[in-house]
Amino acid sequence: MSTIERQTPPTAAVQTPRARRRAAPPAGLVVASGALLLFATALVAPGLLATHDPYALNLADALHAPSPEYWFGTDEAGRDLYSRVVYGTRESLVIGLGATAVSLTLALVLGALAALGGRFVAGTVNRVIEVLLAFPTLLFALLLVAITGPSALSQVFAVGVGSAPGYARIIRGQILSAKNSGYVEAAVALGHSDGRILRQHIVPNAVRPLVAIIALSVGQSIVWASSLSFLGLGVAPPSPEWGALLDAGRVYITQAWWLTVIPGLVIVALALAATTLGKHIQNTLEKGEK
Amino acid sequence: MTRTSSNSPPRPAPGTRPVVPTLRRSPTLTWPRLRRIVEKIGGAVVVLFGAATAAFAAQAALPGDRATVILNIRAGQAIERTPAELAQINEQYGLQNPLVVQYLDYIGGLLVGDLGTSYQQFKPVSEVILQQIGPTVALTLTAVALSWLIMIAWVTLTAGRTGRLAGAGAVVDTTAAGLPHYWLGIILLLVFSLGLGWFPVISGPSAIGIVLPALTLAIPLAGFMGQATRTEFERSLEQPFVISARMRGMGDTGVRLRHVLRHSVLPAITLSGWALGATISGAVVVETVFSRPGIGKVLVGAVNSQDLPVVTGIVILIAALYVVANLLVDLAYTLVDPRLKSA
């Protein structure tokens, strides 16, 4: 996309805006960006979106189906589900983003050691990654929760560490492919120092694809984290965290479908939006490389 | 996987066929092949050993004095313990020994199938698992079989079509692959049990009760495998053998089922080791949604009460299953794919 801009001569600026406009972005991307914007608003300023106090009890309106007054219905204590979902965004996203940060930091360290370390270090780290990959993500996270005990912090830690090995392997592959590329070979032939090659060639080329991985990983992390809350092993129910909402709503599944279906739908929407954005970034980067 | 590793021999340029002597070769055990198999088995053993070490480390990592922690976990409350009480626990779990001895004991126990003793149930972990594993195995196998059926039907129907059907095919794959188990389970439960009343709400051990839990696991898995299969399917549809089959007057459905499908399921088979692990861990969530008995339920309970021997026992067992399944897939490749012979 940026190539179009670069090729456009400066005089194009005086032409009609329509002539400068690029091809319209795909509809999926527009929807995804809009959804993410909405989630970002709920994260920063939930008061703008909420219609009720998320903690106000109103027993007269308990288990009210979705209506113009209560958009997503109400729970067993008459609290407005829509406002609770809005206010729960912060906790859910912070847990998801925190887990992503933990997992990518760990993955970056492991991946870099496995790709750039000496024979012994690289071999050992590779084995460690392989061993950790033998544990499916959710089980690894459960094992970590068993050690630390259930809480929001252990959720961040468990999901982060649990999903790190997979990303470590991806990052290792990217660093290796940069390391073995023609331009690094050329730089070595030119007599550039290791530090310069690392800074100028390997880091930029290995880190750029990370942007896409971050987007994909945020969506995944939120799903894993909410799975833990759903199992009762994360944030506890009075909290409006989305997994906790699901866990609390499960009890009323025969009477109030909205208490489980809607928070789940919100999680799926966020995960899909993040994934769509991540895939789009990935595709754009791949096109840019050619 | 190893097929794409950088140390594979240089591939011939795309489009040209590799010059292979036209001798018919049966999958005999040549030296490089045998070495490769031994290497793979060795690698799997190392991974299993590492996993066992991690499991031991997890048990040793419980914060605080372990004997006190074990007693507190049993009683469900945190109080001071008398030395006499602690001594008994230390004796029972061998905690008075140095960590190295405990570690060797644990590894030695694993080799003979001893997974330790539950902190809470006073029973060997292997006994706890054996009592509960039946429903989980049944669920997992049913789910994997169902996912293959769904995936094959959906891909055969939609891959390589033009217009709306083609778009829908890929979109459904991606969406299905991203559905969280808990949510899909709840939707299926609401629609088919509570809405239509076709299945029981609480799926007991009955045969009909397994349908919805298995579907919950199978749909996302079918989405994952479908993504891989679809790409290969569309590539195969353009191969010369498809044209020749059509020229012989074979119908479209026939071509898809008889020729194309066979060529395109290979990536999905590669995924099957992974799929088994993913399905078993998905079962943890699904058993909770549908209130089904099984090791998933036991695992969640054990995590909640920090009964670590049970947690590590189950996790180790599943990791071992996963490693062995992947090893089998790898070995099957080594035996079947002639391109890997010299690698």
XYZ file of C-alpha atoms in Angstrom:
633
model
C 0.000 0.000 0.000
C 2.774 2.381 0.913
C 4.306 1.878 -2.522
C 1.301 3.561 -4.073
C 1.842 6.603 -1.924
C 5.490 6.768 -2.766
C 4.860 6.521 -6.486
C 2.261 9.244 -6.386
C 3.870 12.452 -7.612
C 3.573 15.504 -5.332
C 1.242 17.214 -7.817
C -1.356 14.560 -7.069
C -2.158 16.411 -3.883
C -4.068 19.058 -5.789
C -6.174 16.479 -7.590
C -9.548 15.442 -6.251
C -9.376 13.374 -3.075
C -11.009 10.484 -4.927
C -8.052 10.115 -7.242
C -5.676 9.710 -4.341
C -7.783 7.210 -2.529
C -6.431 3.702 -2.355
C -8.515 0.609 -3.047
C -11.221 0.272 -0.398
C -10.131 -1.933 2.530
C -11.967 -5.260 2.822
C -15.307 -5.092 4.646
C -14.150 -7.571 7.311
C -11.291 -5.291 8.256
C -13.595 -2.287 8.596
C -15.961 -4.193 10.867
C -13.053 -5.554 12.911
C -11.490 -2.119 13.334
C -14.846 -0.648 14.358
C -15.334 -3.403 16.935
C -11.821 -2.899 18.321
C -12.447 0.825 18.576
C -15.593 0.105 20.572
C -13.680 -2.237 22.895
C -10.948 0.366 23.295
C -13.571 2.928 24.326
C -15.017 0.501 26.872
C -11.500 -0.096 28.181
C -10.609 3.573 28.613
C -13.956 5.174 29.432
C -16.638 2.569 30.239
C -18.886 5.344 31.571
C -19.435 6.633 28.021
C -20.987 3.362 26.844
C -22.733 1.975 29.907
C -26.419 2.664 30.414
C -26.690 1.540 34.072
C -24.547 1.157 37.151
C -22.938 -2.296 36.655
C -23.121 -3.104 40.369
C -26.551 -1.650 41.243
C -28.915 -4.364 42.500
C -32.531 -4.209 41.418
C -34.295 -7.366 42.527
C -37.622 -6.291 41.018
C -36.075 -6.621 37.554
C -34.113 -9.836 38.161
C -33.560 -12.178 35.178
C -35.176 -9.728 32.770
C -34.822 -10.745 29.098
C -33.068 -8.328 26.689
C -35.320 -5.305 26.070
C -34.988 -1.632 25.043
C -34.389 -0.816 28.724
C -31.872 -3.609 29.390
C -30.090 -4.258 26.076
C -28.484 -7.538 27.143
C -31.040 -8.404 29.867
C -30.370 -8.558 33.606
C -28.850 -11.143 35.931
C -30.268 -12.859 39.020
C -29.721 -9.713 41.119
C -31.240 -7.388 38.530
C -27.905 -5.940 37.432
C -27.795 -4.714 33.825
C -25.761 -7.237 31.809
C -24.853 -4.742 29.083
C -23.275 -2.353 31.557
C -21.510 -5.234 33.276
C -20.061 -6.402 29.958
C -18.891 -2.836 29.257
C -17.263 -2.495 32.668
C -15.827 -6.027 32.445
C -13.914 -5.046 29.313
C -11.152 -3.460 31.347
C -10.422 -6.500 33.474
C -10.739 -8.940 30.565
C -8.516 -6.889 28.284
C -5.926 -6.165 30.960
C -5.667 -9.887 31.697
C -5.464 -10.660 27.962
C -2.904 -7.952 27.220
C -0.892 -8.828 30.320
C -0.793 -12.480 29.314
C 0.275 -11.494 25.802
C 3.074 -9.350 27.213
C 4.278 -12.174 29.460
C 4.124 -14.754 26.713
C 5.826 -12.660 24.020
C 8.606 -11.486 26.335
C 9.318 -15.064 27.320
C 8.982 -16.236 23.723
C 11.341 -13.534 22.494
C 14.023 -14.531 25.007
C 13.662 -18.263 24.327
C 13.394 -17.773 20.568
C 16.437 -15.511 20.374
C 18.536 -17.869 22.492
C 17.437 -20.837 20.397
C 18.285 -19.078 17.146
C 21.369 -17.033 18.012
C 22.919 -18.842 20.966
C 25.975 -21.037 20.711
C 25.717 -24.715 19.931
C 25.155 -25.738 23.529
C 22.773 -22.931 24.526
C 20.708 -23.198 21.362
C 20.492 -26.972 21.675
C 19.394 -26.824 25.305
C 16.829 -24.071 24.761
C 15.442 -25.938 21.773
C 14.966 -29.028 23.904
C 13.266 -26.956 26.619
C 10.860 -25.476 24.060
C 10.147 -28.950 22.735
C 9.431 -30.274 26.238
C 7.098 -27.358 27.021
C 5.288 -27.867 23.713
C 4.369 -31.371 24.869
C 1.894 -29.765 27.288
C -1.248 -28.471 25.560
C -1.694 -24.747 26.389
C -4.743 -25.056 28.630
C -3.241 -27.934 30.610
C 0.018 -26.080 31.099
C -1.964 -23.084 32.334
C -3.957 -25.324 34.702
C -0.733 -26.780 36.084
C 0.554 -23.274 36.813
C -2.728 -22.239 38.457
C -2.503 -25.334 40.655
C 0.850 -24.094 41.969
C -0.052 -20.438 42.459
C -3.709 -20.805 43.414
C -6.556 -19.172 41.450
C -6.433 -15.355 41.093
C -6.350 -12.717 38.369
C -2.568 -12.452 38.593
C -2.000 -16.179 38.312
C -4.362 -16.141 35.330
C -2.116 -13.630 33.540
C 0.954 -15.625 34.457
C -0.520 -19.032 33.610
C -1.925 -18.039 30.225
C 1.219 -16.073 29.387
C 3.662 -18.831 30.247
C 1.354 -21.511 28.865
C 1.222 -19.992 25.402
C 4.876 -18.884 25.256
C 6.468 -22.070 23.835
C 4.429 -21.939 20.627
C 5.363 -18.325 19.970
C 9.001 -19.021 20.913
C 9.152 -21.533 18.104
C 7.660 -19.066 15.598
C 10.077 -16.315 16.643
C 13.025 -18.699 16.444
C 12.010 -19.533 12.879
C 11.825 -15.859 11.949
C 15.196 -15.013 13.434
C 16.745 -18.042 11.743
C 15.344 -17.136 8.355
C 16.676 -13.589 8.729
C 20.031 -14.949 9.882
C 20.341 -17.289 6.903
C 19.197 -14.730 4.349
C 21.186 -13.291 1.467
C 21.408 -9.809 2.938
C 22.990 -11.045 6.151
C 25.427 -13.097 4.124
C 26.257 -9.972 2.132
C 26.728 -7.957 5.330
C 29.072 -10.609 6.703
C 31.023 -10.553 3.438
C 31.291 -6.767 3.724
C 32.919 -7.256 7.097
C 30.205 -5.697 9.247
C 30.384 -6.469 12.944
C 28.007 -8.965 14.559
C 26.381 -6.219 16.600
C 25.703 -4.106 13.535
C 24.258 -7.030 11.589
C 22.036 -7.885 14.537
C 20.836 -4.289 14.894
C 20.428 -3.381 11.277
C 19.260 -6.609 9.699
C 18.158 -9.345 12.046
C 16.200 -7.355 14.638
C 14.085 -5.313 12.183
C 13.287 -8.312 10.013
C 12.494 -10.642 12.870
C 10.531 -8.112 14.919
C 8.264 -6.709 12.224
C 6.170 -9.901 11.941
C 5.710 -9.717 15.714
C 3.057 -7.032 15.232
C 0.818 -9.599 13.582
C 1.602 -12.184 16.242
C 0.688 -9.722 18.994
C -2.757 -9.128 17.492
C -3.366 -12.857 17.046
C -2.090 -13.592 20.524
C -4.299 -11.035 22.303
C -7.406 -12.736 20.925
C -6.114 -16.170 21.888
C -5.071 -15.034 25.379
C -8.509 -13.626 26.126
C -10.116 -16.897 25.115
C -7.719 -18.935 27.306
C -8.071 -16.563 30.250
C -11.860 -16.611 30.052
C -11.712 -20.430 29.879
C -9.916 -20.385 33.218
C -12.503 -18.042 34.778
C -15.236 -20.194 33.282
C -13.776 -23.229 35.064
C -13.858 -21.212 38.284
C -10.061 -20.970 38.339
C -9.592 -17.283 37.663
C -11.371 -14.102 38.623
C -14.334 -14.946 40.867
C -17.973 -14.268 39.804
C -19.009 -10.977 41.428
C -16.466 -9.407 39.055
C -17.808 -8.461 35.595
C -14.813 -10.094 33.868
C -16.301 -11.886 30.851
C -15.271 -15.420 31.804
C -16.611 -14.818 35.307
C -19.917 -13.568 33.832
C -20.172 -16.839 31.904
C -19.388 -18.875 34.994
C -22.035 -17.028 37.017
C -24.600 -17.251 34.216
C -24.163 -21.005 33.795
C -26.257 -21.666 36.886
C -29.262 -19.949 35.274
C -28.880 -21.557 31.859
C -32.373 -23.040 31.916
C -34.028 -19.716 32.747
C -31.854 -17.006 31.226
C -29.983 -17.876 28.020
C -28.654 -14.323 27.640
C -26.440 -14.572 30.714
C -24.160 -17.091 28.990
C -24.766 -16.517 25.276
C -24.090 -12.762 25.222
C -20.814 -12.593 27.205
C -19.582 -15.534 25.099
C -20.561 -13.709 21.927
C -18.611 -10.646 23.088
C -15.483 -12.760 23.689
C -15.847 -14.395 20.272
C -16.339 -10.983 18.642
C -13.205 -9.575 20.243
C -11.139 -12.651 19.398
C -12.369 -12.609 15.781
C -11.710 -8.878 15.418
C -8.168 -9.231 16.792
C -7.509 -12.234 14.561
C -8.840 -10.452 11.473
C -6.601 -7.475 12.146
C -3.608 -9.739 12.826
C -4.098 -11.691 9.597
C -4.458 -8.458 7.656
C -1.187 -7.111 9.075
C 0.466 -10.421 8.266
C -0.705 -10.308 4.652
C 0.331 -6.678 4.239
C 3.798 -7.420 5.593
C 4.191 -10.419 3.305
C 3.180 -8.360 0.296
C 5.584 -5.607 1.342
C 8.481 -8.027 1.428
C 8.110 -8.961 -2.218
C 7.663 -30.304 11.190
C 10.861 -32.011 10.257
C 9.901 -32.166 6.624
C 10.402 -28.469 6.251
C 13.507 -28.174 8.392
C 16.391 -26.294 6.885
C 18.727 -29.259 6.790
C 16.660 -31.137 4.231
C 18.384 -31.732 0.907
C 17.945 -29.069 -1.769
C 14.648 -29.563 -3.506
C 14.408 -29.624 -7.282
C 12.993 -26.497 -8.827
C 9.195 -26.438 -8.736
C 7.624 -27.867 -11.819
C 10.443 -30.257 -12.655
C 10.048 -33.745 -11.420
C 12.905 -35.081 -9.304
C 15.001 -37.528 -11.286
C 14.415 -40.726 -9.436
C 15.606 -44.089 -10.686
C 12.488 -45.857 -11.846
C 13.172 -48.925 -9.741
C 10.209 -49.877 -7.644
C 11.158 -49.439 -4.025
C 9.282 -50.980 -1.172
C 9.609 -49.243 2.209
C 12.601 -51.246 3.337
C 14.694 -50.304 6.330
C 17.761 -48.657 4.893
C 20.475 -47.434 7.236
C 19.682 -43.714 7.092
C 16.053 -44.539 7.617
C 16.782 -46.701 10.628
C 19.028 -44.038 12.092
C 16.295 -41.493 11.591
C 13.759 -43.667 13.409
C 16.119 -44.239 16.326
C 16.803 -40.490 16.478
C 13.103 -39.721 16.591
C 12.411 -42.233 19.341
C 15.384 -40.861 21.272
C 14.028 -37.339 20.882
C 10.624 -38.408 22.195
C 12.214 -40.101 25.212
C 14.157 -36.916 26.000
C 10.959 -34.854 25.762
C 9.086 -37.255 28.047
C 11.920 -37.156 30.540
C 11.855 -33.363 30.434
C 8.097 -33.356 30.973
C 8.478 -35.642 34.000
C 11.131 -33.307 35.394
C 8.807 -30.343 34.891
C 6.063 -32.236 36.719
C 8.357 -32.899 39.647
C 9.447 -29.277 39.691
C 5.793 -28.214 39.792
C 5.215 -30.308 42.910
C 8.352 -29.044 44.587
C 7.426 -25.458 43.703
C 4.428 -25.281 46.048
C 5.202 -22.256 48.197
C 5.882 -22.931 51.879
C 6.815 -26.014 53.868
C 5.415 -28.902 51.870
C 4.227 -31.046 54.751
C 2.310 -28.101 56.211
C 0.880 -27.278 52.792
C -0.263 -30.861 52.275
C -1.996 -30.932 55.666
C -3.635 -27.575 54.983
C -4.833 -28.746 51.579
C -6.365 -31.802 53.248
C -8.091 -29.845 55.939
C -8.996 -26.908 53.713
C -7.708 -24.458 56.313
C -4.377 -22.915 57.182
C -3.266 -23.601 60.758
C -0.031 -24.383 62.600
C 0.828 -28.080 62.682
C 2.535 -30.037 65.427
C 5.878 -31.660 64.624
C 4.309 -35.102 65.130
C 1.733 -34.462 62.406
C 4.393 -33.086 60.087
C 6.699 -36.033 60.703
C 4.006 -38.455 59.626
C 3.430 -36.593 56.356
C 7.158 -36.253 55.756
C 7.486 -39.998 56.241
C 4.570 -40.831 53.949
C 5.703 -38.640 51.041
C 9.438 -39.056 51.634
C 9.825 -35.324 52.155
C 12.627 -35.720 54.711
C 14.922 -36.921 51.919
C 17.056 -34.500 49.935
C 15.399 -33.153 46.785
C 17.631 -35.252 44.536
C 16.476 -38.462 46.204
C 12.845 -37.351 45.959
C 13.376 -36.624 42.278
C 14.923 -40.013 41.563
C 12.123 -41.696 43.537
C 9.536 -39.832 41.470
C 11.124 -40.690 38.108
C 11.610 -44.286 39.226
C 7.942 -44.421 40.252
C 6.813 -43.038 36.889
C 8.705 -45.797 35.091
C 6.612 -48.434 36.858
C 3.373 -46.461 36.471
C 3.322 -44.941 39.956
C 2.149 -41.346 39.623
C 2.269 -40.543 43.323
C -0.429 -40.310 45.995
C -3.242 -37.770 46.040
C -2.970 -35.202 48.834
C -6.696 -35.199 49.304
C -8.159 -38.531 48.322
C -5.506 -40.668 50.077
C -5.418 -42.876 46.989
C -2.728 -43.536 44.384
C -3.131 -41.045 41.522
C -3.081 -43.848 38.966
C -6.164 -45.314 40.659
C -7.967 -41.948 40.576
C -7.186 -41.592 36.858
C -8.130 -45.170 35.951
C -11.533 -44.781 37.594
C -12.354 -41.686 35.543
C -10.537 -42.059 32.250
C -13.126 -44.213 30.458
C -15.693 -41.483 29.641
C -12.928 -39.074 28.590
C -11.375 -41.566 26.177
C -14.789 -42.333 24.706
C -15.508 -38.623 24.319
C -12.143 -37.850 22.739
C -12.271 -40.676 20.206
C -15.859 -39.888 19.244
C -14.932 -36.231 18.824
C -11.924 -36.936 16.602
C -13.961 -39.318 14.427
C -16.813 -36.807 14.155
C -14.437 -33.990 13.253
C -13.021 -36.014 10.365
C -16.527 -36.723 9.085
C -17.560 -33.076 9.314
C -14.324 -31.810 7.812
C -14.362 -34.198 4.858
C -18.018 -33.536 4.072
C -17.621 -29.763 4.301
C -14.380 -29.504 2.353
C -15.512 -31.880 -0.382
C -18.682 -29.875 -0.709
C -17.186 -26.391 -0.803
C -13.494 -26.413 -1.771
C -12.620 -25.176 -5.232
C -16.148 -23.986 -6.013
C -16.872 -20.616 -7.454
C -19.049 -17.861 -6.085
C -20.799 -17.796 -2.763
C -20.177 -21.381 -1.710
C -16.391 -21.014 -1.949
C -16.376 -17.878 0.198
C -18.694 -19.437 2.759
C -16.507 -22.539 2.965
C -13.356 -20.752 4.037
C -15.174 -18.324 6.344
C -16.924 -21.166 8.163
C -13.564 -22.967 8.600
C -11.929 -19.936 10.179
C -14.899 -19.108 12.387
C -15.346 -22.688 13.571
C -11.646 -22.964 14.390
C -11.887 -19.871 16.576
C -14.967 -20.850 18.591
C -14.196 -21.304 22.288
C -15.352 -24.706 23.547
C -17.311 -23.313 26.472
C -19.411 -21.042 24.310
C -20.096 -23.545 21.542
C -21.060 -26.093 24.194
C -23.521 -23.667 25.766
C -25.100 -22.824 22.400
C -25.518 -26.492 21.491
C -26.930 -27.194 24.936
C -29.424 -24.336 24.644
C -30.553 -25.186 21.131
C -30.634 -28.985 21.123
C -31.288 -29.873 24.757
C -33.322 -27.005 26.166
C -34.869 -25.738 22.916
C -35.571 -28.852 20.895
C -35.276 -31.399 23.692
C -33.405 -33.904 21.507
C -30.653 -34.611 24.026
C -30.467 -34.769 27.835
C -29.324 -31.540 29.543
C -26.930 -33.386 31.827
C -25.124 -35.875 29.662
C -24.641 -38.966 31.784
C -22.785 -42.041 30.627
C -25.532 -42.876 28.117
C -24.736 -43.208 24.416
C -27.009 -40.355 23.390
C -25.475 -38.042 25.966
C -22.106 -38.133 24.223
C -23.377 -36.509 21.013
C -23.396 -32.853 22.068
C -20.099 -32.903 24.016
C -18.406 -34.681 21.114
C -19.831 -32.167 18.628
C -18.565 -29.313 20.784
C -15.051 -30.693 20.524
C -15.383 -31.780 16.900
C -16.564 -28.525 15.289
C -13.521 -26.345 16.119
C -11.196 -29.241 15.310
C -12.920 -29.751 11.955
C -12.372 -26.036 11.304
C -8.649 -26.327 12.007
C -8.155 -29.407 9.875
C -10.421 -27.947 7.214
C -8.163 -24.929 6.779
C -5.179 -27.152 6.065
C -7.093 -29.610 3.902
C -8.841 -26.953 1.827
C -5.567 -25.458 0.552
C -4.274 -28.874 -0.449
C -7.643 -29.861 -1.921
C -7.717 -26.829 -4.174
C -4.174 -27.515 -5.294
C -5.000 -31.136 -6.080
C -8.049 -30.104 -8.111
C -5.694 -28.517 -10.643
C -3.505 -31.593 -11.041
C -3.373 -33.435 -14.372
C -4.837 -36.586 -12.867
C -8.055 -34.720 -12.178
C -8.344 -33.652 -15.808
C -7.661 -37.163 -16.956
C -10.296 -38.541 -14.597
C -12.808 -36.022 -15.908
C -11.892 -36.946 -19.482
C -12.684 -40.548 -18.676
C -16.179 -39.255 -17.953
C -16.076 -39.307 -14.187
C -18.558 -37.020 -12.436
C -17.464 -34.117 -10.290
C -18.433 -35.717 -6.972
C -16.681 -38.901 -7.960
C -13.474 -37.085 -8.840
C -13.539 -35.223 -5.552
C -14.158 -38.292 -3.423
C -12.048 -40.849 -5.275
C -9.019 -38.844 -6.333
C -8.701 -35.386 -4.863
C -9.610 -36.213 -1.274
C -6.896 -38.843 -0.985
C -4.252 -36.358 -1.984
C -5.409 -33.626 0.297
C -5.862 -35.249 3.707
C -2.120 -35.560 4.345
C -1.776 -32.233 6.201
C -4.738 -33.150 8.385
C -3.085 -36.474 9.245
C 0.039 -34.547 10.230
C -2.131 -32.534 12.592
C -3.728 -35.583 14.188
C -1.108 -35.954 16.926
C -1.663 -32.349 17.860
C -5.414 -32.778 17.495
C -5.474 -35.553 20.064
C -3.777 -33.343 22.657
C -6.000 -30.384 21.848
C -9.130 -32.519 22.079
C -8.245 -34.003 25.453
C -7.516 -30.577 26.898
C -10.729 -29.274 25.335
C -12.487 -32.133 27.122
C -11.603 -30.449 30.419
C -13.871 -27.532 29.525
C -16.539 -29.606 27.804
C -16.936 -31.988 30.735
C -17.649 -28.994 32.927
C -20.203 -27.512 30.511
C -22.131 -30.766 30.158
C -21.540 -32.028 33.722
C -19.950 -35.184 32.343
C -17.778 -37.449 34.467
C -14.165 -37.822 33.332
C -10.580 -36.868 34.063
C -11.232 -33.288 32.984
C -13.602 -32.838 35.895
C -11.142 -34.509 38.246
C -8.418 -32.197 36.955
C -10.436 -29.011 37.533
C -11.302 -30.146 41.051
C -7.676 -30.994 41.774
C -6.428 -27.635 40.473
C -8.964 -25.886 42.656
C -7.795 -27.698 45.801
C -4.111 -27.633 44.739
C -3.933 -31.425 44.850
C -0.734 -31.361 42.796
C 0.007 -35.093 42.468
C -3.358 -35.538 40.740
C -2.818 -32.462 38.539
C 0.684 -33.467 37.469
C -0.375 -37.086 37.044
C -3.112 -36.172 34.585
C -1.004 -33.573 32.789
C 1.940 -35.986 32.435
C -0.337 -38.683 31.099
C -1.796 -36.372 28.455
C 1.639 -35.009 27.522
C 2.883 -38.567 27.108
C -0.088 -39.441 24.907
C 0.595 -36.355 22.844
C 4.282 -37.110 22.402
C 3.614 -40.736 21.480
C 0.899 -39.747 18.986
C 3.234 -37.245 17.336
C 6.013 -39.802 17.257
C 3.746 -42.309 15.525
C 2.709 -39.719 12.925
C 6.372 -38.863 12.333
C 7.401 -42.501 12.040
C 4.534 -43.198 9.661
C 5.857 -40.389 7.486
C 9.386 -41.721 7.576
C 8.146 -45.099 6.441
C 5.732 -43.856 3.795
C 7.344 -40.809 2.225
C 10.233 -41.775 -0.055
C 11.496 -38.190 -0.174
C 12.605 -38.481 3.439
C 14.685 -41.575 2.859
C 18.038 -39.895 2.457
C 17.322 -37.003 4.769
